[in-house]
mmCIF file of C-alpha atoms in Angstrom:
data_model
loop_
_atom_site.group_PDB
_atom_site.id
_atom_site.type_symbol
_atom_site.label_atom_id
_atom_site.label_comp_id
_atom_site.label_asym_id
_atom_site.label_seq_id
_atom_site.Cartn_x
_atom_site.Cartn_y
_atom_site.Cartn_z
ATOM 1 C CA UNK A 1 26.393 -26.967 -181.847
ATOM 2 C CA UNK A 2 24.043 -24.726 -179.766
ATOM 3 C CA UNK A 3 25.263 -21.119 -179.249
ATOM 4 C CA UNK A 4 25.764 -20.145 -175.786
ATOM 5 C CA UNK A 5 22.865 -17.798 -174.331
ATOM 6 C CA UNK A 6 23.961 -14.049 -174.564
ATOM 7 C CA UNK A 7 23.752 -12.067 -171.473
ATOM 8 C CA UNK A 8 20.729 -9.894 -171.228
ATOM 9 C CA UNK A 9 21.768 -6.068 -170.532
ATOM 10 C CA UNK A 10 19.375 -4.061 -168.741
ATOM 11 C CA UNK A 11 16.582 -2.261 -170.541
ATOM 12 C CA UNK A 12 18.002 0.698 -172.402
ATOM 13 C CA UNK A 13 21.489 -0.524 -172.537
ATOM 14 C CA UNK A 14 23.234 -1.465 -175.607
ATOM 15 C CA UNK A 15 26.211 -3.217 -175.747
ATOM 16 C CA UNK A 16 28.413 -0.117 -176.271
ATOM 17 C CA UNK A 17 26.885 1.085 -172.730
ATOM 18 C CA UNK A 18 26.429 -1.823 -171.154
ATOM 19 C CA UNK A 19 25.219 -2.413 -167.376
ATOM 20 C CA UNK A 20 28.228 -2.898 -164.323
ATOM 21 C CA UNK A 21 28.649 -6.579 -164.351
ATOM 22 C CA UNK A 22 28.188 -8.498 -161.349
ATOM 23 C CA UNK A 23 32.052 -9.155 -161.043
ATOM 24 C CA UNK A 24 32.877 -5.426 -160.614
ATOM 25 C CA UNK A 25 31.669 -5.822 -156.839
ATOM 26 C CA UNK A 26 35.105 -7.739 -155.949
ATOM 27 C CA UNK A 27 37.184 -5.597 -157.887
ATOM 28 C CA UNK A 28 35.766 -2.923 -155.813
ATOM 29 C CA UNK A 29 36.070 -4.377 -152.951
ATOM 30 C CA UNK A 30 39.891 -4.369 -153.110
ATOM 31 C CA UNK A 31 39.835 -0.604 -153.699
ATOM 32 C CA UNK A 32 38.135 -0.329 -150.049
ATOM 33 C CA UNK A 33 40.394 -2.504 -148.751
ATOM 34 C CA UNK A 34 43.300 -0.598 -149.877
ATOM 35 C CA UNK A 35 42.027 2.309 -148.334
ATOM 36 C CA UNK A 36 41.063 1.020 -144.912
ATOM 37 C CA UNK A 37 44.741 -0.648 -145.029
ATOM 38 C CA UNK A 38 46.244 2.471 -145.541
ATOM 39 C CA UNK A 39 44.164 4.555 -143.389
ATOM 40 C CA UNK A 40 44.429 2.270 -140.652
ATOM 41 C CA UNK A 41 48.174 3.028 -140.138
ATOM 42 C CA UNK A 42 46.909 6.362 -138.495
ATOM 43 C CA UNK A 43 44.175 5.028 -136.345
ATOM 44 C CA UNK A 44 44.646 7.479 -133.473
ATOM 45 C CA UNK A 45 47.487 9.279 -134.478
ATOM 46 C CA UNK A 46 45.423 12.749 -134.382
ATOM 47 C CA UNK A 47 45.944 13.733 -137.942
ATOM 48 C CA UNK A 48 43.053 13.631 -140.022
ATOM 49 C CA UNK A 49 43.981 14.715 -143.104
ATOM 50 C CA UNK A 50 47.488 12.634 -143.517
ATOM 51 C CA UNK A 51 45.019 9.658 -142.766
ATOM 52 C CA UNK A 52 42.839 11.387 -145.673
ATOM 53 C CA UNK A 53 45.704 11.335 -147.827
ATOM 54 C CA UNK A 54 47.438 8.077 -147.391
ATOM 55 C CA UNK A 55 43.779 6.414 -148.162
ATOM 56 C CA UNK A 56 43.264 9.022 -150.989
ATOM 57 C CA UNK A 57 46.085 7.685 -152.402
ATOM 58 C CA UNK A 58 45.719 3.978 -151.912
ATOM 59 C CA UNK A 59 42.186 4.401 -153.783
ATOM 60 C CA UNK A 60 43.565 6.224 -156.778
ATOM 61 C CA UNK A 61 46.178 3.774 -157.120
ATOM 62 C CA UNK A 62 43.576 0.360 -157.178
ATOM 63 C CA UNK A 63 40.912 2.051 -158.370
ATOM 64 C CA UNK A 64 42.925 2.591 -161.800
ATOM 65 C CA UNK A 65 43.107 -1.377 -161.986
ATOM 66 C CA UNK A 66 39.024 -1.864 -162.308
ATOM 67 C CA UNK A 67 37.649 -2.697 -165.149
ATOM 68 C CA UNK A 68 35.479 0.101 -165.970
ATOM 69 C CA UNK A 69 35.124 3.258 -167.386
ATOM 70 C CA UNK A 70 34.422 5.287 -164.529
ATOM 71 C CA UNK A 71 34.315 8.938 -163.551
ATOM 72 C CA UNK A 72 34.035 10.590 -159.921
ATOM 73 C CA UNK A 73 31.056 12.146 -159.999
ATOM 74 C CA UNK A 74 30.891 12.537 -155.746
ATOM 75 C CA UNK A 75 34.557 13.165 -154.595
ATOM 76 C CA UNK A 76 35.406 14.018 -151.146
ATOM 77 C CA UNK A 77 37.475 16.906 -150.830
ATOM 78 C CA UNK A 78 35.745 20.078 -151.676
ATOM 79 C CA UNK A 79 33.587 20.474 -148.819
ATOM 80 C CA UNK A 80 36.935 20.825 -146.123
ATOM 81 C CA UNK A 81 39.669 21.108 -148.623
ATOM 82 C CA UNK A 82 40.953 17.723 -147.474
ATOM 83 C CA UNK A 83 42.646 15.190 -150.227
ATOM 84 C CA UNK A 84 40.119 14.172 -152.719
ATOM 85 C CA UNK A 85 39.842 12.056 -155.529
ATOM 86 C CA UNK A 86 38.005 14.770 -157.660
ATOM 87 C CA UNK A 87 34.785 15.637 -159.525
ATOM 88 C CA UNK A 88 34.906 14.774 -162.972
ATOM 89 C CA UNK A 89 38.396 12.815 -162.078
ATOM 90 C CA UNK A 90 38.570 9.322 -165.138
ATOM 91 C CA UNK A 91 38.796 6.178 -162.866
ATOM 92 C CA UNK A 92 39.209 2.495 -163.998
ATOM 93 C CA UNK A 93 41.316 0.954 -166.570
ATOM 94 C CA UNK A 94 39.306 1.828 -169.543
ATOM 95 C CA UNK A 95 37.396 -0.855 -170.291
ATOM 96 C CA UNK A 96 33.742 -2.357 -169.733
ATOM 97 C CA UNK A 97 30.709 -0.476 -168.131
ATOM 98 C CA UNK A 98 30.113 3.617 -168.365
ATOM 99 C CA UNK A 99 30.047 4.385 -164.782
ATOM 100 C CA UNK A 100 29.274 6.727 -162.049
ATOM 101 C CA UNK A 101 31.844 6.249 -159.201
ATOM 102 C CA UNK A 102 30.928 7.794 -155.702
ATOM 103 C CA UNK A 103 34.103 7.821 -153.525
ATOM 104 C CA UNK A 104 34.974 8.619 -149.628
ATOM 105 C CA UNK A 105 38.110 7.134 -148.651
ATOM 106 C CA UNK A 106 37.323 7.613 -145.247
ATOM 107 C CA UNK A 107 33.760 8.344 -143.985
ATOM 108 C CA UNK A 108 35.049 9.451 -140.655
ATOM 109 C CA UNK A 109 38.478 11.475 -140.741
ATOM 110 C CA UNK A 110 37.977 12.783 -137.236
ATOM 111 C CA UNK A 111 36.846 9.022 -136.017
ATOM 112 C CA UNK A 112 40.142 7.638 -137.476
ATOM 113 C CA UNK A 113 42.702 10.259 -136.144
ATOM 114 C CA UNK A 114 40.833 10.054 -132.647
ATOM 115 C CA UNK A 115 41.217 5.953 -132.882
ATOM 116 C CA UNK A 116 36.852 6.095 -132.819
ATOM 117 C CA UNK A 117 34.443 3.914 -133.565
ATOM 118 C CA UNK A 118 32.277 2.866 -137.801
ATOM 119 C CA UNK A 119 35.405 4.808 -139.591
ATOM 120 C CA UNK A 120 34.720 3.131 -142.994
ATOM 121 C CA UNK A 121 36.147 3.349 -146.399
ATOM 122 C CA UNK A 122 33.371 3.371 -149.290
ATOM 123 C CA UNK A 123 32.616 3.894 -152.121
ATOM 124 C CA UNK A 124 29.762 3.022 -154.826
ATOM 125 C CA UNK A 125 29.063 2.978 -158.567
ATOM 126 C CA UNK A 126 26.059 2.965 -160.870
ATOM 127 C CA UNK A 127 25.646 3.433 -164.542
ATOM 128 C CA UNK A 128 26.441 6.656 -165.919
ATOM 129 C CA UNK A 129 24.420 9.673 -165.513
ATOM 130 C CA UNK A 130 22.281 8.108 -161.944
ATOM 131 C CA UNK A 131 23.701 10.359 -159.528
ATOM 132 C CA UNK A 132 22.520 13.187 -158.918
ATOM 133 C CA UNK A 133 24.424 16.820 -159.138
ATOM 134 C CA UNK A 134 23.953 18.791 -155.728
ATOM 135 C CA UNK A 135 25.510 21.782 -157.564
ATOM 136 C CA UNK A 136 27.763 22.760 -154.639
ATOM 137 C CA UNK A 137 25.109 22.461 -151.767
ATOM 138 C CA UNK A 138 27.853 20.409 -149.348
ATOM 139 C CA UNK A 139 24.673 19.873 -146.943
ATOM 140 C CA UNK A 140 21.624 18.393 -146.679
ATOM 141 C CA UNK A 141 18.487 17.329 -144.104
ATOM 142 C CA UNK A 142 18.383 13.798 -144.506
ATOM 143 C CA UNK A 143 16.168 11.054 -142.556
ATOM 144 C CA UNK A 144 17.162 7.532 -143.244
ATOM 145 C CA UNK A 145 15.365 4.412 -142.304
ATOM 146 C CA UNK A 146 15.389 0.400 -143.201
ATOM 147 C CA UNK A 147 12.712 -1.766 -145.060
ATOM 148 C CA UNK A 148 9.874 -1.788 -142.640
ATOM 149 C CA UNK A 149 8.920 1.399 -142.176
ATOM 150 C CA UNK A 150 10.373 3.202 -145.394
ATOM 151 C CA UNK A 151 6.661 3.709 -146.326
ATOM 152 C CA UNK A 152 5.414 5.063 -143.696
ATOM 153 C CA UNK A 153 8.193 7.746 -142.716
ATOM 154 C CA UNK A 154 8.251 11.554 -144.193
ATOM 155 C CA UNK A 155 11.150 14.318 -143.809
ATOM 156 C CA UNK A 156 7.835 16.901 -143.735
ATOM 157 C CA UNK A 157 6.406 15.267 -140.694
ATOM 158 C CA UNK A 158 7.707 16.221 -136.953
ATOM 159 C CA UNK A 159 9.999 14.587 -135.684
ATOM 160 C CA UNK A 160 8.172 12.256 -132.946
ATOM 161 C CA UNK A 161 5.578 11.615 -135.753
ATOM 162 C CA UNK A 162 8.643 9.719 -137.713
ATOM 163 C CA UNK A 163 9.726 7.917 -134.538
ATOM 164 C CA UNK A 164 5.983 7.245 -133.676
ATOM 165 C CA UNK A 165 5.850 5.669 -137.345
ATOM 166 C CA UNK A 166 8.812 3.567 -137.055
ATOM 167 C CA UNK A 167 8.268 2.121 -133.821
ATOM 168 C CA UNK A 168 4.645 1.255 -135.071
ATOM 169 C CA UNK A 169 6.110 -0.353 -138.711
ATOM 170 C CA UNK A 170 8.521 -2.433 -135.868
ATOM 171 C CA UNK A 171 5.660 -3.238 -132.947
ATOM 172 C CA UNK A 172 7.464 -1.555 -130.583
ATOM 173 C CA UNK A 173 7.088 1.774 -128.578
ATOM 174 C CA UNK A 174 9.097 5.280 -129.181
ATOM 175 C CA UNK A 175 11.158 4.357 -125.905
ATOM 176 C CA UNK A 176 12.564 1.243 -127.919
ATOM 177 C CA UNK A 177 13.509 3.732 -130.678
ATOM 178 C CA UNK A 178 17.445 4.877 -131.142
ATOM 179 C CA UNK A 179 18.107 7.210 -133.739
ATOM 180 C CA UNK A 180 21.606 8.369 -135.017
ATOM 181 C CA UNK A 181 22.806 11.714 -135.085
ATOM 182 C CA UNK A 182 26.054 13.793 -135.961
ATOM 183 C CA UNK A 183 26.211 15.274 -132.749
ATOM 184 C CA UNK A 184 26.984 19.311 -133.762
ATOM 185 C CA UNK A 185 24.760 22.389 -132.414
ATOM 186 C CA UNK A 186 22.418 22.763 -135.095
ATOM 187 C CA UNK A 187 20.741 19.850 -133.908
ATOM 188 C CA UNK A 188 19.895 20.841 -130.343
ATOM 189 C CA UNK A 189 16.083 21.189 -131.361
ATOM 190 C CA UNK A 190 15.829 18.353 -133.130
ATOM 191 C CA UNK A 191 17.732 16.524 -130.228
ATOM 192 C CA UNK A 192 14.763 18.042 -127.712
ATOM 193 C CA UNK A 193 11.797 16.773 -129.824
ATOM 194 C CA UNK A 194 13.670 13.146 -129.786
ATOM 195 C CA UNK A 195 14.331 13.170 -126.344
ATOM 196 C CA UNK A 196 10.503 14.475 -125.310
ATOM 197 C CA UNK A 197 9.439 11.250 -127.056
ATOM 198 C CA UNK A 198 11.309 8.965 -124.994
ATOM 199 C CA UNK A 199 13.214 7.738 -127.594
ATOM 200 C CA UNK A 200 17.032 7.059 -127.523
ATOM 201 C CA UNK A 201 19.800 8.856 -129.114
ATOM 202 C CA UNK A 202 23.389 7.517 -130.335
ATOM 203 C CA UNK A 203 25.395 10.667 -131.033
ATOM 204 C CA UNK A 204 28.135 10.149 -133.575
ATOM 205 C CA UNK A 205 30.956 12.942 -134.221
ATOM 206 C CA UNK A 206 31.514 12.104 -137.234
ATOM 207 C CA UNK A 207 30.573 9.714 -140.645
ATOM 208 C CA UNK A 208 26.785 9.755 -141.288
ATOM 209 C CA UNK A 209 27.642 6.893 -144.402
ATOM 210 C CA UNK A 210 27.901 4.286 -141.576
ATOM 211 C CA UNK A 211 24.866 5.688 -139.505
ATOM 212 C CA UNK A 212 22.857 5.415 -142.709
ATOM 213 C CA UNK A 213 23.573 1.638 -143.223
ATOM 214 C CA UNK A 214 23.210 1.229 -139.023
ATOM 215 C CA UNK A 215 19.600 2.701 -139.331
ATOM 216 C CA UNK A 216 18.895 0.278 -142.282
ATOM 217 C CA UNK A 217 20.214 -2.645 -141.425
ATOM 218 C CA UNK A 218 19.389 -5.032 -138.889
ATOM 219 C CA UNK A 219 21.343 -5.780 -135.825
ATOM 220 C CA UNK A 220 23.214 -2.685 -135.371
ATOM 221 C CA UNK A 221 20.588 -1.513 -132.211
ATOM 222 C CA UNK A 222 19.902 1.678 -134.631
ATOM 223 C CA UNK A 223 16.215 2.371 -135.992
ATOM 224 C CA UNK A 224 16.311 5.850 -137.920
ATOM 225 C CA UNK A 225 18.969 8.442 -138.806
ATOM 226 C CA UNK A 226 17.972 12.653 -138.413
ATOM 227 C CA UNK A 227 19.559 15.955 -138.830
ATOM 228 C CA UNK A 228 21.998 17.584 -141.331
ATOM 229 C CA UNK A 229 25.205 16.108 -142.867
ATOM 230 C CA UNK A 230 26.984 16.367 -145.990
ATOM 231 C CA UNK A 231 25.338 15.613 -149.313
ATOM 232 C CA UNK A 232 28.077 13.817 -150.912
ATOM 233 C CA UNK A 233 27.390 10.959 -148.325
ATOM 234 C CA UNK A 234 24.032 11.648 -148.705
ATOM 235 C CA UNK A 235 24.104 10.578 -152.476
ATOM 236 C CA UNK A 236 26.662 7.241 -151.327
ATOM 237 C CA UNK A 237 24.036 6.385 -148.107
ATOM 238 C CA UNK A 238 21.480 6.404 -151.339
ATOM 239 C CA UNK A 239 23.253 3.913 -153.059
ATOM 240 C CA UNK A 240 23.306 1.872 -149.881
ATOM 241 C CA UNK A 241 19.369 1.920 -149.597
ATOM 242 C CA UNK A 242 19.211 0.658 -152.998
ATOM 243 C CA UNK A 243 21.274 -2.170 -151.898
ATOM 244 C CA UNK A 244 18.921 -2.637 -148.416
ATOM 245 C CA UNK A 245 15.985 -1.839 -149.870
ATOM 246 C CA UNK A 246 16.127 1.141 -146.674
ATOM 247 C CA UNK A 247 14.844 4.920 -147.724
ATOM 248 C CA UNK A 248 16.681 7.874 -147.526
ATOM 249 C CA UNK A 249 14.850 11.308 -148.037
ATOM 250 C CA UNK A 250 16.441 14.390 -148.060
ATOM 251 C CA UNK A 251 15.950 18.012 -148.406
ATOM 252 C CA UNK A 252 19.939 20.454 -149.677
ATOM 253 C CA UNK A 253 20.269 22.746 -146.905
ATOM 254 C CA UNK A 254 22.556 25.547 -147.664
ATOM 255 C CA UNK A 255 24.643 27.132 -145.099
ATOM 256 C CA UNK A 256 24.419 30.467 -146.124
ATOM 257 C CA UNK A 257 22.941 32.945 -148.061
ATOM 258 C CA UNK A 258 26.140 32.955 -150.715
ATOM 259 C CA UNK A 259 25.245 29.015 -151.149
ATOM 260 C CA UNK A 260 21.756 29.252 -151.327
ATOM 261 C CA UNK A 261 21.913 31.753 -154.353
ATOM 262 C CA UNK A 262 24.078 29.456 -156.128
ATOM 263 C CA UNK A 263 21.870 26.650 -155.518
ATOM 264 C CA UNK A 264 18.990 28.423 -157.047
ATOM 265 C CA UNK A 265 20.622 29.937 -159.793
ATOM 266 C CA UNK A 266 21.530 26.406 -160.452
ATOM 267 C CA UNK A 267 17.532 25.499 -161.013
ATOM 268 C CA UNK A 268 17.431 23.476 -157.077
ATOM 269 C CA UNK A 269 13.576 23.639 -155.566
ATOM 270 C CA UNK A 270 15.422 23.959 -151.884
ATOM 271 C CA UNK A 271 11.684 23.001 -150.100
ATOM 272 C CA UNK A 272 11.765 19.702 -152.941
ATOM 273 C CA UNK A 273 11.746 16.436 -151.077
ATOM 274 C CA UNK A 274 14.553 13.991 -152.637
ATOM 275 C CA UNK A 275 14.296 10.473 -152.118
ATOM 276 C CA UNK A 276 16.330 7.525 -152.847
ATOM 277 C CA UNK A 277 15.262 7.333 -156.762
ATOM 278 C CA UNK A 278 16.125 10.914 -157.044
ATOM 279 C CA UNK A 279 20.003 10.939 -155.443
ATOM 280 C CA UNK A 280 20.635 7.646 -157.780
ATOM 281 C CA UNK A 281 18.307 6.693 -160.688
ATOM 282 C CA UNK A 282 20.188 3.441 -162.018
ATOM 283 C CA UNK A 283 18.195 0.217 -161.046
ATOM 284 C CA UNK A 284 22.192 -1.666 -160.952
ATOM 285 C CA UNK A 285 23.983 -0.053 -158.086
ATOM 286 C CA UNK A 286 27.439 -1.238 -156.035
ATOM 287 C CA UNK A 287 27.845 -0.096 -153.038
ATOM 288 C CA UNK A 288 31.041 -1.579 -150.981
ATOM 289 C CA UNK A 289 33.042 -0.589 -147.480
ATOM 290 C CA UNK A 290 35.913 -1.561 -145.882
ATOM 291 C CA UNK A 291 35.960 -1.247 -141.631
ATOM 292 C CA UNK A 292 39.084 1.099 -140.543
ATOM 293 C CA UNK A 293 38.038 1.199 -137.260
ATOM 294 C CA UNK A 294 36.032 -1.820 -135.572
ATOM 295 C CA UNK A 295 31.938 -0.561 -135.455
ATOM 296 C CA UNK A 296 28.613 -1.931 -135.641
ATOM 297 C CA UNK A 297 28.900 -2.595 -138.928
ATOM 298 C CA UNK A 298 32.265 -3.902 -139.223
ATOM 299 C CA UNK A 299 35.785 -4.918 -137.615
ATOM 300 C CA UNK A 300 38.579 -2.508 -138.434
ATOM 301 C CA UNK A 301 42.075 -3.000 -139.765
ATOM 302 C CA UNK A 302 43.627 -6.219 -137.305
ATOM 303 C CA UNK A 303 47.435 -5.568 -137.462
ATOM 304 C CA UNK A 304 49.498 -8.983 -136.576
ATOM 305 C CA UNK A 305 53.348 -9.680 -137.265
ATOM 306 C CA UNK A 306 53.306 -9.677 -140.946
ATOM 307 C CA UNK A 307 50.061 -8.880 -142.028
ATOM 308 C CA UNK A 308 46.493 -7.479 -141.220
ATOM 309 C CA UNK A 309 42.846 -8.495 -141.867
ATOM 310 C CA UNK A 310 39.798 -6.432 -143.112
ATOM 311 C CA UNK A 311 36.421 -6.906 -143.148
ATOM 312 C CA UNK A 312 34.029 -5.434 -145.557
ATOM 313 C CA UNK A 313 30.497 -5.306 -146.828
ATOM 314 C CA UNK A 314 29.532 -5.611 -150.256
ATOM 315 C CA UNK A 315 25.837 -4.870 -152.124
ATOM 316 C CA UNK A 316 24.088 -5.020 -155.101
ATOM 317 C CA UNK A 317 20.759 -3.760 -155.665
ATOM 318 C CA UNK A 318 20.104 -5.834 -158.830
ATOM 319 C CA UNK A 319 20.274 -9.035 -156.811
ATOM 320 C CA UNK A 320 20.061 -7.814 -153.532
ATOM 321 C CA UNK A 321 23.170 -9.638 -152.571
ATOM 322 C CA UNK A 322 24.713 -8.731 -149.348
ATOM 323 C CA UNK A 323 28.180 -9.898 -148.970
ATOM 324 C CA UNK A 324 30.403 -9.897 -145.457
ATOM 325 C CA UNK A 325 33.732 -10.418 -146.574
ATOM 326 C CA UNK A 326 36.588 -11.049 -143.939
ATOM 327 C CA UNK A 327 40.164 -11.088 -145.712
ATOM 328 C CA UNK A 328 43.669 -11.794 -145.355
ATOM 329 C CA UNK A 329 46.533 -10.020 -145.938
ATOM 330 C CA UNK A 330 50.122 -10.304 -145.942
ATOM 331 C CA UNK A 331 51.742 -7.303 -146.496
ATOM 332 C CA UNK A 332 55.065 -8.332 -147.675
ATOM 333 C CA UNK A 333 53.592 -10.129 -150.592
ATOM 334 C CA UNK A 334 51.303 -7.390 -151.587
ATOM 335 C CA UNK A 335 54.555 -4.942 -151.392
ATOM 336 C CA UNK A 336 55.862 -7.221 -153.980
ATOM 337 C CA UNK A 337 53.437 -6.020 -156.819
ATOM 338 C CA UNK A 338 51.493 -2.876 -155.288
ATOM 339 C CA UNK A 339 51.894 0.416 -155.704
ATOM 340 C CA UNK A 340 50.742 1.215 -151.912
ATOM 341 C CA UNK A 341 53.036 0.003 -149.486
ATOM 342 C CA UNK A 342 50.920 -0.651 -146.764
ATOM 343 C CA UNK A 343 53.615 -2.084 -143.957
ATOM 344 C CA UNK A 344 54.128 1.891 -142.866
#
């Protein structure tokens, strides 16, 4: 009798530390779910942070049914005092893969209580220790981009030499350029030098995660995200290039002088470039969202008589596997055995 080829971990893992296995990705998958079910009861109900908390709680609760030994190293929460699932929190059941676990139950509070537009649930996870610690620096520049012209672009360069670059890497002109951007005041330069170029603008209140995976992915009408946003999403939007095979460079950007000292009493070179290899390290990377509200990247939470239906995306860099997963879901049956009761 021949023995049965043994799996192949990747290099530098041993057996007692062994790499996510490709079934973690629909176990995960059910975590974003849950939270994009729950969330979804408060699609424009103008409360933000009961949405928060609801999907906060749905997470925790399915999250503790994966099969990994995972630990929150980029928790929402801290930056707004919202709910969080917190840094350093133990996820999973305990068993299989050492994991990082990046987590935003929503990416877009303000989108879901106002009923808007790419409210997503995410989350990703890599092997333990590839994320990187932003030490407290809740902000950062960031420029994001897909696969054609992620070798050509540069966070240093002005801003209508990026554009100029990508609509060169995509034969097109600036004009046929959009670029995303959290619309808030500190980007009112940044919004001049765009518009002087000719190129277009999609301004989004709220979630750069989504705009991220817009400006890398195909089809969504989006070429290239600018401008500051939060540097917990800028570590999950890394996880996401890994998967797309986008870029996402990024320089912490403290708000204030208090922040800045801690950032360099921490050891942070605040002028350092970070790219995607620097926010997550690990070659085998997860990333997964669930729609709450319907986008360019994916229908929200469908309520019928009975039951809903979700739509999510699923990635791993490893294989490069991108997975668009529409599901089905009566909510009676899942009251049965859950511990979320998703039917309020």
């Amino acid at each position: 009798m021949v023995d049965a080829p043994q799996p192949q971990l990747s290099p530098g893992l041993s057996a007692a530390h062994e790499a996510p296995d490709r079934n973690l990705a629909l176990e995960l998958v059910r975590v974003t779910e849950a939270a994009a079910m729950a969330a979804g009861r408060w699609v424009g109900k103008g409360d933000k942070n009961g949405a928060d908390g609801v999907a906060v709680n749905a997470m925790r609760a399915l999250i503790s049914t994966v099969g990994m030994r995972g630990v929150v190293v980029i928790g929402e929460g801290e930056k707004d005092n919202a709910p969080m699932l917190y840094n350093g929190e133990e996820v999973g059941d305990g068993t299989g893969p050492e994991c990082d676990v990046a987590v935003d139950p929503i990416d877009g509070t303000t989108l879901t209580a106002k009923g808007m537009a790419n409210a997503i649930a995410v989350m990703a996870v890599a092997p333990r220790g590839s994320m990187y610690d932003p030490s407290a620096v809740f902000y950062m520049e960031k420029l994001v981009t897909g696969p054609e012209a992620a070798d050509l672009v540069d966070i240093r360069y002005p801003v209508a030499e990026n554009i100029h670059q990508v609509a060169k890497a995509k034969g097109s002109a600036p004009e046929d350029v959009t670029v995303v951007l959290l619309d808030r005041p500190r980007h009112e330069k940044i919004v001049e030098e765009i518009r002087a170029t000719g190129a277009r603008i999609k301004f989004i209140v709220d979630g750069d995660v989504a705009g991220a995976i817009m400006a890398a992915r195909q089809g969504t009408g989006i070429d290239l995200l600018m401008g500051v946003g939060g540097t917990p999403e800028g570590i999950i939007a890394a996880c996401a290039m890994k998967c797309l095979d986008g870029v996402i460079q990024g320089r912490l950007w403290p708000k204030d002088d208090e922040e800045k000292q801690r950032a360099i009493d921490a050891g942070h070179d605040l002028d350092r470039v970070l790219y995607t290899d620097d926010l997550v390290t690990g070659d085998d990377v997860f990333f997964v969202a669930s729609g709450i509200t319907d986008g360019e990247l994916m229908q929200g939470v469908r309520y019928r008589a009975g039951g809903c239906s979700t739509h999510s995306l699923v990635m791993r860099s490893r294989s490069g596997t991108i997975r668009s997963i529409t599901s089905e879901h009566k909510l009676r049956k899942l009251k049965s055995y859950s511990a979320v009761d998703f039917e309020h």
